[in-house]
Amino acid sequence: MGRAFVYVILGGGVAAGYAALEFSRRGIAPGELCIISEEAAAPYERPALSKGFLLPEAPARLPAFHTCVGSNDQRLTPKWYTEQGIELILGTQVKSADVNRKTLTTATGETISYKTLIIATGARALKLEEFGVRGSDAENVCYLRNLADATRLVNTMQTCNEENAVVIGGGYIGMECAAALVTNRIKVTMVFPEAHCMARLFTPKIADFYEAYYESKGVNFIKGTVLSSFENYSDGKVTAVVLRDGTRVPTNMVVVGIGIRPNTGLFEGQLVIEKGGIKVNGRMQSSNSSVYAVGDVATFPVKLFGNECRRLEHVDSARKSARHAVSAIMSPDKTSDFDYLPFFYSRVFTLSWQFYGDNTGEVIHYGDFLAGRFGAYWVNKGRIVGAFLEGGNREEYEAIANAVKLKIVAQDKGDVEKLGVEFVSNGGRHQEPNNGLVLDKPLYEWQATAGVAVALSVAAFAYWYGRRRQRW
């Protein structure tokens, strides 16, 4: 028993939805494409789960945040897939894959064959048990990776009003969930082993600002230690967390955000794995020419970094790599290598920041940290390779994206620090050396336009979206 398709997308997350829309626009025939997903829902915008979905008032719920509303595009409801002749195979686990035979076998024993496969399996949340801590299956211990996790988290929060929560982890999920818990009138303690929050991206100075802001909202930070064990009621609910340094923190619920691991298991030993993900070329094509990988599970060459292979964990990368893979599949002669500008963002409370590029090299901070209008540039070998901005407007986000894309020369640290965003906002006009900005060519010269266009559109939408307070 089995079914056959021309194109199969394995995984039902953000990338799957964006790939499906791109396939549709490129004219696939009804019945040629299917999406296989373990989840019961059609692809949706995962950022909503740590933002609008957790709000106590007027929370976001499906179908409002089905893909592809996150990029101000069509909303792909289950009805849309039916109308397009795209088969959604939901609630289905694939137990094995054979890339040579071009087959997938489901948990029920069905064989699904393909001519071209896109792996969009994403990643799974790391569990505490993987670090030797038992008890994360307790009723009031929550993770956040999918819709079921988010629903469980909401139900748990509703039983803990005015009570205590411990958040394990100081990264994206930890920070955004902590903000949501505070908004739900829950007292929060954050625990993480690093010296400051968002340690993979933030500098100590940037982290100080956000930690102080969170503290003003009542959040308590315990840094430089990790969870050792839980204390539990007889019914199994966690009543306190015990840290490695001996500290005991009473709590009514726990949220765990300690990282993710790409879902590569089906393909290990069949495809080349690098840096934790499936290695692909600039067309998102794996070591097997019939198999592509996109999103969190893909390790791809980043032109901006001299084609160094990176695996990027962010929704923007998932969206764009999915579209690019479909372009490469459907129009190979017209598709160049993926030219991606790494982009990260977050919105918590009234704060909103964006980051472009790479956080390597010397850091130059600028702006007014007390007023919440500040940023930083990362300068490597005399050129700007990374840029961060909190509280910017559309034009300012566009400017820092341009600066990173073109690797603007930063000649004078003092001028960079003094001018801040203005340093890269001169519209491409050459400046004298003592002004600190030297360009090899005008900023908006036609050669740069195509390469920067995508970054500008992302920055523009992110700004508009943040100001409109949309919830996906």
PDB file of C-alpha atoms in Angstrom, residues 282-283 303 324 332 334-339:
ATOM      1  CA  GLY A 282      23.701  27.191  -2.481  1.00  0.00           C
ATOM      2  CA  ARG A 283      20.564  25.715  -4.028  1.00  0.00           C
ATOM      3  CA  LYS A 303      27.923  34.194   0.914  1.00  0.00           C
ATOM      4  CA  HIS A 324      14.830  29.355  -2.690  1.00  0.00           C
ATOM      5  CA  PRO A 332      17.235  25.523 -11.956  1.00  0.00           C
ATOM      6  CA  LYS A 334      17.308  30.764 -13.528  1.00  0.00           C
ATOM      7  CA  THR A 335      18.222  30.240  -9.864  1.00  0.00           C
ATOM      8  CA  SER A 336      21.551  31.418  -8.517  1.00  0.00           C
ATOM      9  CA  ASP A 337      23.042  30.394  -5.203  1.00  0.00           C
ATOM     10  CA  PHE A 338      21.220  31.457  -2.052  1.00  0.00           C
ATOM     11  CA  ASP A 339      22.475  34.886  -0.987  1.00  0.00           C
TER      12      ASP A 339
END
